[in-house]
Coordinates of C-alpha atoms in Angstrom, one line a residue:
M116 CA 0.2 -0.7 -0.1
R117 CA 1.6 3.4 -0.6
R118 CA 2.0 6.2 1.8
L119 CA 0.0 8.8 1.6
P120 CA 2.4 11.9 0.4
Q121 CA 2.8 14.2 2.9
A122 CA 2.3 17.1 1.3
L123 CA -1.2 16.0 0.2
V124 CA -1.8 15.1 4.3
R125 CA -0.9 18.9 4.9
V126 CA -3.2 19.6 2.6
T127 CA -5.6 17.7 3.6
C128 CA -5.5 19.1 6.9
G129 CA -5.5 22.7 6.7
L130 CA -8.5 22.1 4.5
L131 CA -9.9 19.9 7.0
A132 CA -9.0 22.8 9.6
L133 CA -11.0 25.6 7.9
L134 CA -13.7 23.1 7.0
L135 CA -14.2 22.6 10.9
A136 CA -14.0 26.7 12.2
T137 CA -16.1 27.4 9.2
A138 CA -19.0 24.7 10.0
V139 CA -18.9 25.9 13.4
A140 CA -18.9 29.7 12.7
V141 CA -21.7 28.7 10.5
L142 CA -23.7 25.8 12.0
A143 CA -23.7 27.7 15.7
Y144 CA -24.8 31.2 14.3
A145 CA -28.7 31.0 14.1
P146 CA -30.0 34.9 14.3
P147 CA -33.4 35.2 16.1
A148 CA -35.8 37.0 15.3
T149 CA -37.1 40.2 16.5
A150 CA -40.0 40.6 18.5
H151 CA -40.5 43.0 20.9
G152 CA -43.8 43.0 23.6
S153 CA -45.3 39.3 22.3
L154 CA -47.2 37.5 24.3
A155 CA -46.2 35.2 26.3
M156 CA -49.4 33.9 28.5
S157 CA -53.0 34.3 28.8
T158 CA -56.0 33.1 31.6
P159 CA -57.3 31.0 30.5
K160 CA -54.8 29.1 28.5
A161 CA -54.6 29.4 25.1
D162 CA -56.8 25.8 24.4
A163 CA -58.2 25.3 27.8
T164 CA -61.5 24.3 28.4
V165 CA -63.5 26.4 30.8
T166 CA -66.4 25.0 32.5
E167 CA -67.1 28.1 35.0
P168 CA -68.2 31.9 33.2
L169 CA -65.9 34.5 33.1
T170 CA -65.5 38.1 33.4
T171 CA -62.5 39.0 32.1
V172 CA -59.6 37.8 29.5
Q173 CA -56.5 38.8 30.6
L174 CA -53.1 38.5 28.4
Y175 CA -50.1 38.6 29.3
F176 CA -47.4 40.9 26.6
T177 CA -43.4 41.1 27.8
E178 CA -44.2 45.2 27.5
Q179 CA -47.0 47.0 28.4
V180 CA -49.6 47.2 25.3
V181 CA -49.7 50.9 23.6
P182 CA -53.4 52.6 24.4
N183 CA -54.5 52.6 21.6
A184 CA -54.2 48.6 21.3
Y185 CA -57.2 47.3 20.3
F186 CA -58.5 44.3 21.7
A187 CA -62.2 41.8 19.9
V188 CA -63.1 38.1 21.2
T189 CA -65.9 36.2 19.0
A190 CA -68.0 34.0 20.4
P191 CA -69.5 30.8 18.8
G192 CA -71.8 32.0 15.2
G193 CA -69.2 34.7 15.2
T194 CA -70.6 37.6 17.1
R195 CA -68.1 39.5 20.3
V196 CA -69.0 39.3 23.3
D197 CA -66.0 42.3 24.1
N198 CA -66.7 45.4 26.6
G199 CA -63.5 47.4 26.5
W200 CA -60.5 46.6 28.1
S201 CA -57.9 47.5 30.4
H202 CA -54.2 47.6 31.7
G203 CA -53.3 45.0 34.5
Q204 CA -50.8 44.8 37.3
P205 CA -48.1 42.9 35.9
R206 CA -47.0 39.6 37.6
Q207 CA -44.2 36.5 37.6
L208 CA -44.8 34.9 34.0
D209 CA -45.3 31.2 34.9
Q210 CA -42.3 31.0 32.2
P211 CA -39.7 33.4 31.8
V212 CA -39.7 34.8 27.4
R213 CA -37.0 35.4 26.1
E214 CA -35.9 38.0 23.3
Y215 CA -34.0 39.8 21.2
F216 CA -32.1 43.2 19.8
L217 CA -30.4 43.9 17.0
V218 CA -27.6 46.1 18.6
D219 CA -24.8 47.0 17.1
G220 CA -25.6 44.9 14.9
T221 CA -25.6 41.8 16.7
F222 CA -28.6 40.3 18.3
Q223 CA -28.4 41.1 21.8
P224 CA -30.8 38.2 24.2
R225 CA -33.0 39.8 26.8
E226 CA -35.4 37.6 29.3
Y227 CA -38.3 38.8 30.7
T228 CA -40.3 37.2 33.4
T229 CA -42.7 39.8 34.0
G230 CA -46.1 40.1 32.3
F231 CA -48.0 43.5 31.6
P232 CA -51.8 42.3 31.3
A233 CA -54.2 43.3 29.5
V234 CA -57.6 43.0 31.0
V235 CA -60.4 42.6 28.3
N236 CA -63.8 42.5 29.9
L237 CA -66.4 39.6 27.8
A238 CA -69.9 41.5 28.1
H239 CA -71.8 38.0 28.2
L240 CA -71.1 33.5 27.0
P241 CA -73.3 33.6 24.6
A242 CA -73.2 30.1 23.8
T243 CA -70.7 26.8 24.4
G244 CA -67.7 26.2 21.8
R245 CA -64.7 28.3 20.6
Y246 CA -63.8 31.6 22.2
T247 CA -61.7 33.9 20.2
V248 CA -59.3 36.6 21.4
S249 CA -57.5 38.8 18.5
Y250 CA -55.3 41.8 19.3
L251 CA -53.2 44.5 17.5
S252 CA -50.7 46.6 19.0
V253 CA -47.4 48.5 18.4
A254 CA -43.8 47.6 20.8
S255 CA -42.0 49.6 21.6
D256 CA -39.5 49.4 18.5
G257 CA -41.8 49.5 16.1
E258 CA -43.1 45.9 15.6
P259 CA -46.6 44.8 15.3
V260 CA -47.8 42.5 18.0
R261 CA -50.7 41.1 17.0
G262 CA -52.4 37.5 16.7
T263 CA -55.1 35.2 18.5
M264 CA -56.0 32.9 20.6
S265 CA -58.9 30.4 21.1
F266 CA -60.1 28.7 24.3
R267 CA -63.1 26.5 24.6
Y268 CA -66.7 27.2 26.6
T269 CA -68.6 24.3 28.1
G270 CA -70.4 26.4 30.7
P271 CA -73.7 28.1 31.2
T272 CA -74.6 30.7 28.6
T273 CA -74.6 34.2 30.5
L274 CA -77.5 37.0 29.4
A275 CA -75.7 40.4 28.1
P276 CA -75.7 42.9 30.1
A277 CA -79.4 45.6 29.7
G278 CA -78.5 48.5 26.6
W279 CA -75.5 46.3 25.6
N280 CA -74.1 45.3 21.4
P281 CA -72.2 43.9 20.0
P282 CA -69.3 46.7 19.7
T283 CA -68.8 47.0 15.8
G284 CA -65.2 49.7 15.6
Q285 CA -62.0 48.9 13.9
P286 CA -58.8 49.7 15.3
D287 CA -57.8 53.0 14.6
P288 CA -56.4 54.3 12.0
A289 CA -52.9 55.5 13.5
L290 CA -52.6 52.1 15.7
V291 CA -52.7 50.2 11.9
A292 CA -50.6 52.4 10.0
A293 CA -48.3 52.1 13.0
A294 CA -48.5 48.6 13.0
D295 CA -48.0 48.4 8.8
Q296 CA -45.1 50.6 8.7
H297 CA -42.7 48.1 9.1
G298 CA -44.4 45.5 6.8
H299 CA -43.9 42.2 8.3
D300 CA -45.2 40.0 11.1
T301 CA -42.8 38.5 13.8
E302 CA -44.3 34.9 14.7
P303 CA -47.4 33.7 16.0
S304 CA -47.9 33.5 19.1
P305 CA -47.5 31.3 21.9
A306 CA -51.5 32.2 23.3
S307 CA -52.7 32.0 20.1
A308 CA -53.6 28.5 19.7
A309 CA -54.9 26.5 16.5
P310 CA -58.2 25.6 16.6
P311 CA -58.9 22.4 17.2
A312 CA -58.6 20.3 13.2
S313 CA -56.8 18.8 11.1
A314 CA -54.4 20.0 9.2
P315 CA -55.6 21.1 5.8
P316 CA -53.4 20.1 2.7
A317 CA -49.9 22.0 2.5
A318 CA -50.0 24.8 1.5
A319 CA -46.6 25.6 -1.0
P320 CA -43.3 27.5 0.6
A321 CA -43.3 31.0 0.7
P322 CA -40.9 32.6 -1.8
T323 CA -37.1 32.4 -0.3
S324 CA -35.3 35.5 0.3
D325 CA -32.5 36.9 -2.3
A326 CA -30.4 37.5 0.8
G327 CA -28.0 35.1 0.0
P328 CA -27.3 31.6 0.9
G329 CA -28.6 30.7 4.8
A330 CA -27.1 28.8 7.3
G331 CA -29.1 25.4 6.1
T332 CA -27.2 25.6 2.1
W333 CA -23.5 26.2 3.6
T334 CA -24.2 22.8 6.1
A335 CA -24.9 20.9 2.8
V336 CA -20.9 22.6 1.2
A337 CA -19.5 21.3 3.9
I338 CA -21.1 18.3 4.3
G339 CA -20.2 17.8 0.7
V340 CA -15.9 19.1 0.8
A341 CA -16.2 17.1 3.9
A342 CA -17.4 13.5 2.1
V343 CA -15.1 14.5 -0.9
L344 CA -12.0 15.0 1.7
I345 CA -13.1 12.1 3.0
G346 CA -13.7 9.7 -0.1
L347 CA -10.3 11.3 -1.3
L348 CA -8.5 10.1 2.1
V349 CA -10.3 6.7 1.9
W350 CA -9.8 5.9 -1.6
R351 CA -5.2 6.5 -1.2
R352 CA -5.1 5.3 2.3
P353 CA -8.3 3.1 2.8
A354 CA -5.7 0.5 5.7
T355 CA -5.2 3.9 7.5
V356 CA -9.1 4.4 7.8
A357 CA -9.4 1.3 8.5
R358 CA -7.2 1.4 11.7
L359 CA -8.2 4.1 12.4
L360 CA -11.7 2.4 12.5
G361 CA -10.2 0.0 14.2
R362 CA -11.1 -2.6 11.1
S363 CA -9.8 -3.8 8.7
G364 CA -10.3 -3.4 5.0
S365 CA -9.0 -7.4 3.7
R366 CA -11.6 -10.2 2.7
S367 CA -12.6 -13.1 5.6
G368 CA -9.6 -15.6 5.9
S369 CA -7.0 -14.0 4.6
G370 CA -5.0 -10.4 4.5
R371 CA -3.9 -8.6 1.4
R372 CA -0.7 -10.5 -0.5
S373 CA 3.0 -8.4 0.2
G374 CA 4.7 -10.7 -0.2
A375 CA 6.5 -13.2 2.8
G376 CA 4.6 -11.2 4.5
S377 CA 1.3 -11.4 3.7
R378 CA 1.3 -15.2 2.5
T379 CA 2.3 -15.6 6.3
G380 CA -0.4 -14.8 7.0
S381 CA -2.5 -16.9 4.0
K382 CA -0.9 -19.6 6.9
K383 CA -1.2 -18.5 9.6
S384 CA -5.0 -18.5 8.6
A385 CA -5.1 -21.7 6.9
T386 CA -4.2 -22.8 10.3
A387 CA -7.4 -21.4 11.8
R388 CA -9.7 -23.0 8.8
S389 CA -7.7 -26.5 9.4
G390 CA -9.5 -26.0 13.9
G391 CA -6.4 -25.4 14.9
P392 CA -6.1 -23.1 18.3
A393 CA -6.6 -20.1 17.3
A394 CA -9.9 -20.9 15.2
R395 CA -10.7 -22.5 18.9
T396 CA -10.0 -19.8 20.9
G397 CA -10.1 -16.4 18.8
R398 CA -6.8 -15.7 20.0
I399 CA -4.5 -13.1 18.2
V400 CA -1.4 -15.3 15.6
T401 CA 0.5 -12.3 13.7
G402 CA 3.4 -13.3 11.0
S403 CA 6.0 -11.5 9.3
G404 CA 8.5 -11.3 6.5
S405 CA 10.1 -9.4 4.2
G406 CA 9.7 -8.7 0.7
T407 CA 7.6 -7.7 -1.8
K408 CA 6.7 -9.7 -5.0
G409 CA 9.9 -11.3 -3.7
R410 CA 12.1 -8.4 -5.0
P411 CA 14.9 -8.5 -2.4
G412 CA 15.4 -5.7 -0.2
A413 CA 11.4 -4.4 -0.6
T414 CA 10.5 -3.4 2.5
G415 CA 7.4 -6.1 4.3
R416 CA 5.5 -5.2 7.3
R417 CA 4.3 -7.7 10.1
R418 CA 0.4 -7.9 9.9
T419 CA -1.8 -8.9 12.5
A420 CA -5.0 -11.8 12.0
V421 CA -7.4 -12.1 14.3
V422 CA -9.6 -14.6 14.4
A423 CA -13.2 -13.3 14.8
A424 CA -15.0 -16.0 15.7
G425 CA -14.7 -20.3 14.8
R426 CA -17.5 -22.5 14.2
S427 CA -18.0 -26.3 15.4
D428 CA -15.8 -27.8 12.9
G429 CA -13.1 -25.1 13.3
E430 CA -13.9 -22.9 10.4
A431 CA -13.0 -19.8 10.7
I432 CA -16.0 -17.0 10.2
T433 CA -13.6 -14.3 9.5
A434 CA -10.1 -12.9 10.0
N435 CA -9.0 -9.9 9.5
L436 CA -6.1 -8.4 9.5
A437 CA -4.7 -5.1 9.8
P438 CA -0.8 -3.6 9.7
A439 CA 0.7 -3.5 13.0
A440 CA 3.6 -1.2 14.7
P441 CA 6.9 -0.9 12.4
S442 CA 8.8 -4.5 12.1
T443 CA 11.7 -5.1 14.6
V444 CA 13.3 -8.3 13.1
P445 CA 16.0 -8.1 11.7
G446 CA 17.0 -6.8 8.4
D447 CA 13.8 -4.7 7.9
E448 CA 14.5 -1.4 6.7
S449 CA 11.0 0.0 6.2
A450 CA 10.8 3.4 8.4
P451 CA 8.6 3.7 10.9
T452 CA 5.4 4.9 10.0
D453 CA 4.7 8.4 11.0
R454 CA 2.0 8.0 12.5
S455 CA 0.9 12.1 14.0
N456 CA 0.2 12.7 10.5
N457 CA -2.7 10.2 10.4
T458 CA -4.1 11.2 13.9
R459 CA -4.7 14.4 13.0
L460 CA -6.4 13.4 9.9
A461 CA -8.8 11.5 12.5
L462 CA -9.3 14.0 14.6
L463 CA -9.9 17.0 12.7
V464 CA -12.6 14.0 10.5
G465 CA -14.1 13.3 14.0
G466 CA -14.1 17.0 15.2
L467 CA -16.1 18.4 11.8
V468 CA -18.0 14.8 12.4
I469 CA -18.7 16.3 15.6
A470 CA -19.0 20.0 14.8
L471 CA -22.0 19.2 12.8
L472 CA -24.0 17.3 14.0
A473 CA -23.6 20.3 17.3
G474 CA -24.3 22.5 14.8
F475 CA -27.1 21.4 13.5
G476 CA -28.7 20.1 17.6
L477 CA -27.8 24.2 18.0
G478 CA -29.5 25.2 15.3
R479 CA -32.3 23.2 16.7
L480 CA -32.0 24.6 19.8
G481 CA -31.9 28.3 18.7
T482 CA -34.8 27.5 16.2
G483 CA -36.6 25.7 18.9
E484 CA -36.0 28.8 21.3
R485 CA -36.9 31.6 18.9
R486 CA -39.9 30.0 18.5
G487 CA -40.6 30.1 22.5
A488 CA -39.5 33.8 22.6
T489 CA -40.9 34.9 19.5
D490 CA -44.2 33.0 19.9
A491 CA -44.2 30.5 17.6
P492 CA -47.5 27.9 18.9
P493 CA -47.4 24.6 17.8
G494 CA -49.0 24.4 15.1
G495 CA -50.5 27.8 15.4
V496 CA -52.9 30.4 14.5
G497 CA -51.4 33.4 16.1
V498 CA -50.7 35.9 13.2
S499 CA -50.1 33.0 10.6
A500 CA -54.6 32.7 10.4
A501 CA -54.2 36.0 8.6
G502 CA -51.8 34.1 5.7
S503 CA -49.5 35.5 2.9
A504 CA -49.4 38.7 2.1
T505 CA -46.3 37.7 -1.0
D506 CA -49.2 35.4 -2.6
G507 CA -52.4 37.3 -1.8
H508 CA -53.5 33.7 0.1
Q509 CA -55.1 34.1 3.9
H510 CA -54.2 30.6 5.3
P511 CA -56.5 29.1 8.2
P512 CA -55.9 27.6 11.5
G513 CA -54.1 24.2 11.0
T514 CA -52.0 25.0 8.9
G515 CA -48.9 24.6 11.2
A516 CA -46.6 27.9 12.4
H517 CA -45.0 30.0 9.5
A518 CA -44.0 33.5 8.9
H519 CA -44.8 36.3 6.6
A520 CA -45.3 38.9 5.3
G521 CA -47.7 41.9 7.0
D522 CA -51.0 41.8 7.6
G523 CA -51.7 44.8 6.4
T524 CA -52.0 47.2 3.5
D525 CA -49.6 44.9 1.1
Q526 CA -52.7 42.1 2.2
A527 CA -55.1 42.4 -1.2
T528 CA -52.5 41.0 -4.2
G529 CA -54.1 41.4 -8.1
A530 CA -52.9 44.3 -9.4
W531 CA -50.1 44.0 -11.1
V532 CA -49.9 41.9 -14.3
S533 CA -46.2 40.9 -13.8
A534 CA -44.3 40.2 -9.6
A535 CA -41.3 37.9 -9.0
G536 CA -40.3 37.7 -12.5
Y537 CA -43.7 36.6 -14.0
T538 CA -46.2 38.0 -16.3
L539 CA -49.7 37.2 -17.0
Q540 CA -49.7 38.2 -20.9
P541 CA -53.0 37.7 -22.2
V542 CA -53.5 37.1 -25.5
Q543 CA -56.2 38.8 -26.8
R544 CA -57.5 41.4 -23.8
S545 CA -61.4 42.7 -25.5
Q546 CA -64.0 40.3 -26.9
P547 CA -67.5 41.2 -27.7
P548 CA -70.3 41.0 -25.1
G549 CA -72.5 38.2 -25.1
V550 CA -70.0 36.0 -27.0
R551 CA -68.6 32.9 -25.7
V552 CA -65.0 32.8 -26.7
D553 CA -61.7 30.8 -26.2
Y554 CA -59.5 33.3 -23.8
Q555 CA -56.4 32.6 -23.9
F556 CA -53.2 34.2 -21.9
R557 CA -49.1 32.4 -21.1
I558 CA -47.8 33.3 -18.2
V559 CA -44.1 33.9 -18.6
D560 CA -40.7 34.6 -16.9
G561 CA -38.1 37.2 -16.0
N562 CA -36.9 35.2 -20.4
R563 CA -39.8 35.9 -22.1
R564 CA -40.8 31.5 -21.8
A565 CA -43.5 30.2 -21.5
A566 CA -43.7 28.7 -17.7
T567 CA -44.3 25.1 -17.7
N568 CA -45.0 23.8 -14.5
F569 CA -47.5 25.5 -11.8
A570 CA -48.1 23.2 -8.8
V571 CA -51.3 21.6 -8.1
V572 CA -53.1 24.0 -5.0
H573 CA -56.6 22.8 -4.1
D574 CA -57.5 20.3 -6.6
K575 CA -56.2 22.5 -10.0
P576 CA -52.8 23.8 -11.3
L577 CA -54.7 27.3 -11.6
H578 CA -58.0 29.9 -10.8
L579 CA -58.8 32.3 -13.2
I580 CA -61.0 34.6 -11.3
V581 CA -63.3 37.6 -13.2
V582 CA -64.6 40.4 -11.5
G583 CA -66.5 43.3 -13.1
R584 CA -64.5 46.7 -11.8
D585 CA -67.6 47.9 -10.6
L586 CA -67.4 44.3 -8.5
S587 CA -69.7 42.7 -10.3
G588 CA -70.5 39.6 -12.9
Y589 CA -67.8 36.9 -10.8
Q590 CA -67.0 34.3 -12.3
H591 CA -64.2 31.6 -11.2
L592 CA -62.7 29.3 -13.9
H593 CA -60.3 26.9 -14.2
P594 CA -58.2 27.0 -17.2
S595 CA -56.7 24.1 -19.1
M596 CA -52.8 24.8 -20.4
S597 CA -50.7 23.8 -24.0
A598 CA -47.5 21.8 -23.8
D599 CA -46.1 25.3 -24.9
G600 CA -47.3 26.8 -21.9
V601 CA -50.6 28.5 -23.4
W602 CA -53.9 28.5 -21.3
S603 CA -57.0 28.8 -22.1
V604 CA -61.1 28.6 -20.6
P605 CA -64.3 29.1 -22.4
L606 CA -65.2 32.6 -21.4
E607 CA -68.6 34.5 -21.6
L608 CA -68.6 38.4 -20.8
A609 CA -72.8 39.7 -19.8
R610 CA -72.8 43.2 -20.5
A611 CA -70.1 45.4 -21.2
G612 CA -67.2 47.5 -19.6
N613 CA -64.0 46.2 -18.1
Y614 CA -63.2 43.6 -16.1
R615 CA -60.3 42.6 -13.8
L616 CA -59.3 38.9 -14.7
Y617 CA -56.6 37.3 -11.6
A618 CA -54.7 34.2 -12.4
D619 CA -54.0 32.4 -9.0
F620 CA -51.3 29.8 -9.1
T621 CA -48.6 28.1 -8.1
V622 CA -44.9 28.2 -9.9
T623 CA -42.4 25.9 -9.7
T624 CA -39.0 27.7 -9.9
A625 CA -35.5 27.3 -12.0
D626 CA -34.2 26.3 -8.3
G627 CA -37.2 24.4 -7.5
R628 CA -39.6 26.5 -5.3
Q629 CA -43.0 26.6 -5.2
L630 CA -43.5 29.9 -6.0
P631 CA -47.0 31.4 -4.9
L632 CA -48.4 34.3 -7.6
V633 CA -51.6 36.5 -7.7
L634 CA -51.4 38.1 -11.5
G635 CA -53.8 40.6 -12.5
V636 CA -54.8 41.9 -15.9
D637 CA -57.7 44.2 -17.4
H638 CA -60.2 43.0 -19.8
H639 CA -62.0 45.1 -22.4
V640 CA -65.8 44.1 -23.6
P641 CA -67.1 47.2 -25.8
G642 CA -70.7 48.6 -25.8
V643 CA -72.7 50.9 -23.7
Y644 CA -71.0 50.7 -19.9
T645 CA -73.3 51.5 -16.4
P646 CA -71.8 50.8 -13.7
A647 CA -74.3 48.9 -11.8
Q648 CA -74.3 50.6 -8.2
L649 CA -71.9 48.0 -4.6
P650 CA -75.8 46.8 -3.2
A651 CA -75.3 48.0 0.5
P652 CA -73.9 45.1 3.4
E653 CA -76.7 42.4 4.5
P654 CA -75.5 40.1 6.6
K655 CA -78.0 37.4 4.0
A656 CA -77.8 36.5 0.8
T657 CA -79.7 34.1 -2.1
A658 CA -77.4 31.5 -3.2
G659 CA -79.9 29.9 -5.9
P660 CA -82.4 27.7 -3.5
Y661 CA -79.6 28.1 -0.3
T662 CA -79.5 31.1 1.7
V663 CA -75.9 31.6 3.0
S664 CA -75.9 34.0 6.6
M665 CA -72.3 35.7 7.3
E666 CA -71.7 35.8 11.3
G667 CA -68.6 38.2 12.7
T668 CA -67.4 41.0 11.9
P669 CA -64.1 42.3 9.5
T670 CA -61.8 43.6 10.5
I671 CA -58.5 46.7 9.1
G672 CA -55.6 45.0 10.1
L673 CA -56.1 42.6 12.3
S674 CA -57.6 38.4 11.8
A675 CA -60.7 38.0 12.4
P676 CA -62.9 34.7 12.3
I677 CA -65.6 34.9 9.7
V678 CA -68.2 32.0 10.2
L679 CA -70.7 31.2 6.9
R680 CA -73.9 28.7 7.7
V681 CA -75.7 27.5 4.8
A682 CA -79.4 26.7 4.9
G683 CA -81.8 25.3 2.4
A684 CA -86.0 24.9 3.0
S685 CA -85.6 22.0 5.5
G686 CA -82.8 23.0 7.3
P687 CA -79.2 23.2 7.7
A688 CA -77.4 22.0 3.9
Q689 CA -74.8 19.1 3.8
L690 CA -71.6 20.2 2.4
E691 CA -69.6 19.1 0.1
P692 CA -65.7 19.6 -0.8
Y693 CA -65.3 21.7 -3.0
L694 CA -61.5 22.3 -4.5
G695 CA -60.1 20.5 -1.7
A696 CA -62.1 23.0 0.9
F697 CA -66.0 23.2 2.4
G698 CA -66.2 26.7 0.4
H699 CA -63.4 29.1 -0.9
L700 CA -64.1 33.1 -0.3
V701 CA -62.3 35.8 -2.5
V702 CA -62.4 39.6 -1.6
V703 CA -62.2 42.2 -4.0
R704 CA -61.6 45.7 -2.5
E705 CA -63.3 48.8 -4.4
G706 CA -61.0 51.0 -6.3
D707 CA -57.8 49.2 -7.4
L708 CA -59.4 45.7 -7.1
G709 CA -57.2 44.8 -4.5
Y710 CA -57.4 40.5 -4.5
V711 CA -57.4 38.5 -1.1
H712 CA -58.1 34.7 -1.6
V713 CA -59.4 33.1 1.9
H714 CA -59.4 29.8 2.8
P715 CA -61.4 28.5 5.8
E716 CA -60.8 25.9 8.2
P717 CA -60.8 22.0 6.9
E718 CA -63.4 20.8 8.9
L719 CA -66.7 22.2 9.3
V720 CA -67.9 23.7 12.7
D721 CA -71.1 22.6 13.8
G722 CA -71.8 22.6 10.0
A723 CA -70.9 26.2 9.3
V724 CA -67.4 27.0 7.1
T725 CA -65.5 29.1 9.1
F726 CA -62.6 31.6 7.3
W727 CA -59.7 33.8 9.5
L728 CA -60.1 37.3 6.9
T729 CA -57.6 39.8 7.6
V730 CA -59.2 42.8 6.2
P731 CA -56.0 44.9 4.4
S732 CA -57.5 48.3 4.1
A733 CA -60.6 51.1 5.3
G734 CA -63.0 50.6 2.0
R735 CA -65.4 48.9 0.7
Y736 CA -65.1 45.0 -0.7
R737 CA -66.7 42.6 -2.3
A738 CA -66.8 39.0 -0.8
F739 CA -67.5 36.1 -2.8
F740 CA -68.6 33.0 -1.0
D741 CA -68.1 29.2 -4.1
F742 CA -69.8 26.3 -2.0
Q743 CA -71.0 23.2 -3.3
V744 CA -74.1 21.0 -2.5
G745 CA -75.4 18.2 -4.3
G746 CA -72.6 18.2 -6.9
K747 CA -73.6 22.1 -7.8
V748 CA -71.4 24.6 -7.4
H749 CA -73.2 28.0 -6.3
T750 CA -72.1 31.6 -5.2
A751 CA -73.0 34.2 -2.6
D752 CA -72.3 37.7 -2.4
Y753 CA -71.4 39.7 0.5
T754 CA -71.0 43.9 0.8
L755 CA -68.5 44.8 3.0
D756 CA -68.3 48.5 4.3
L757 CA -65.0 49.5 6.5
S758 CA -64.9 53.1 4.7

């Protein structure tokens, strides 16, 4: 076996040392989230079952909420039961909460042991079931503090005070503006537990940041480089690696032939096979010799045969050969093997492996710590119930904890024909009224090539929503795509006017990411156009033979539950899954036609569909609720006036 050149040993050692230091530096660093003023605990606790009547709910934050903070408590059925709030007396937290502050470019931890309560008064408890508390405030560093927590009430119902009416007020506009200034939410809240429901299909991951490779990327690079170096070492010096691992690379029963020493080892193995003492006792037998392939003066090494076990007939099962110490037999002119380099390699390789594992563990520990510090629930709702502002989707509780862009004015999408390097490119931009045409379009990337790799979301790779600029004429269509990336769908528009077409899809990018987007484009139907007046807000709508009731109070900048109940002539309708859910809610803002697509909780609650809606700003909206009964899809329309 050739010795590893000393230059290669030194280079390998240096590379491994550099890799070891990089692994420790990269993997041990886990930049924490910078959530401040977060919700630390609540009374009652999140997801608790309460059996006795309550008059207050206390939310404990790591710093006092601002005077114009907003709180709303929603009872089963969507009615509000909060009756004002006040600051309470600070008290010690059940568990300390750690938050991080960015100081001179580094995150500095700060541990909080005192909670500052906001005491929310409850007017009454009108029903048993789940109660949801929503909150909105701003921390001392300007970060938004918002989310939800829920508890279940099973006790007796209580009456409302005489003359009391459910509140309908919205958050202070200055508060909403301050919360939306940063444009990003913190992680969800520990007291913001998910309502009990099975998780829906996994949502497509949000686009990754362009800030550069993260720790996971560097981890993969480090492991790859380590694998190459270790593979090189194994290829060039298998015996060294075998000795370091306490094993041998030789085959059972004989060693690699190397002159007389190898032949002697074979003889000893033969002795073992013949049922000699070595086979019976498992003792070590050695052989030595000089010469390589019979050449005089060549160096040989003593080899050791270790008989691992023997069968009852005396035949050995295995006999491992490994290099032993330098030969002391007279005439053996071989230079002693320098083990210092090999030891250094072993230590570095072992240290690298330990560093990778430790770094991974630290990263996981840091992640868990940050979740505890910045209010991440297990499967929680928190702010995540409001959904992703970057894709125009709002996901229901039960989707799991995840961070996303803010719940604020950027929540509505679809006002742009191009985003994230992708563009909605229609083949035609107008059509005559009352005529069915084959509407065609493409989604092109930054290189003007048609995108063809789309993820199936809610049973379809792309959803096309059509709404008139007067918020009438709603349609929910599902185009089909040809091999060249051209989408087509039959489209008929009865009235003249201008329309907005939204392509709601998730595209798979060149690097394998799934990127959810909503792109919008104008479409014109020529003719005499008389805009329809927006109907007045009503809590009930008619869709075919069904009456659909909307319960709940939409709230600007804050996630609020909206409950939709479908009833027929004989009672509650038997809703059927449609596009992977029991209903879909599209909300379009008057004026700029900002688009918000909200998905419901995965399961019905008391036969009703519950959505978590965040209204992005003041204004008037039109909401379209699609549901299916008896194999037929119906749409109920509502006006939301938050002007």
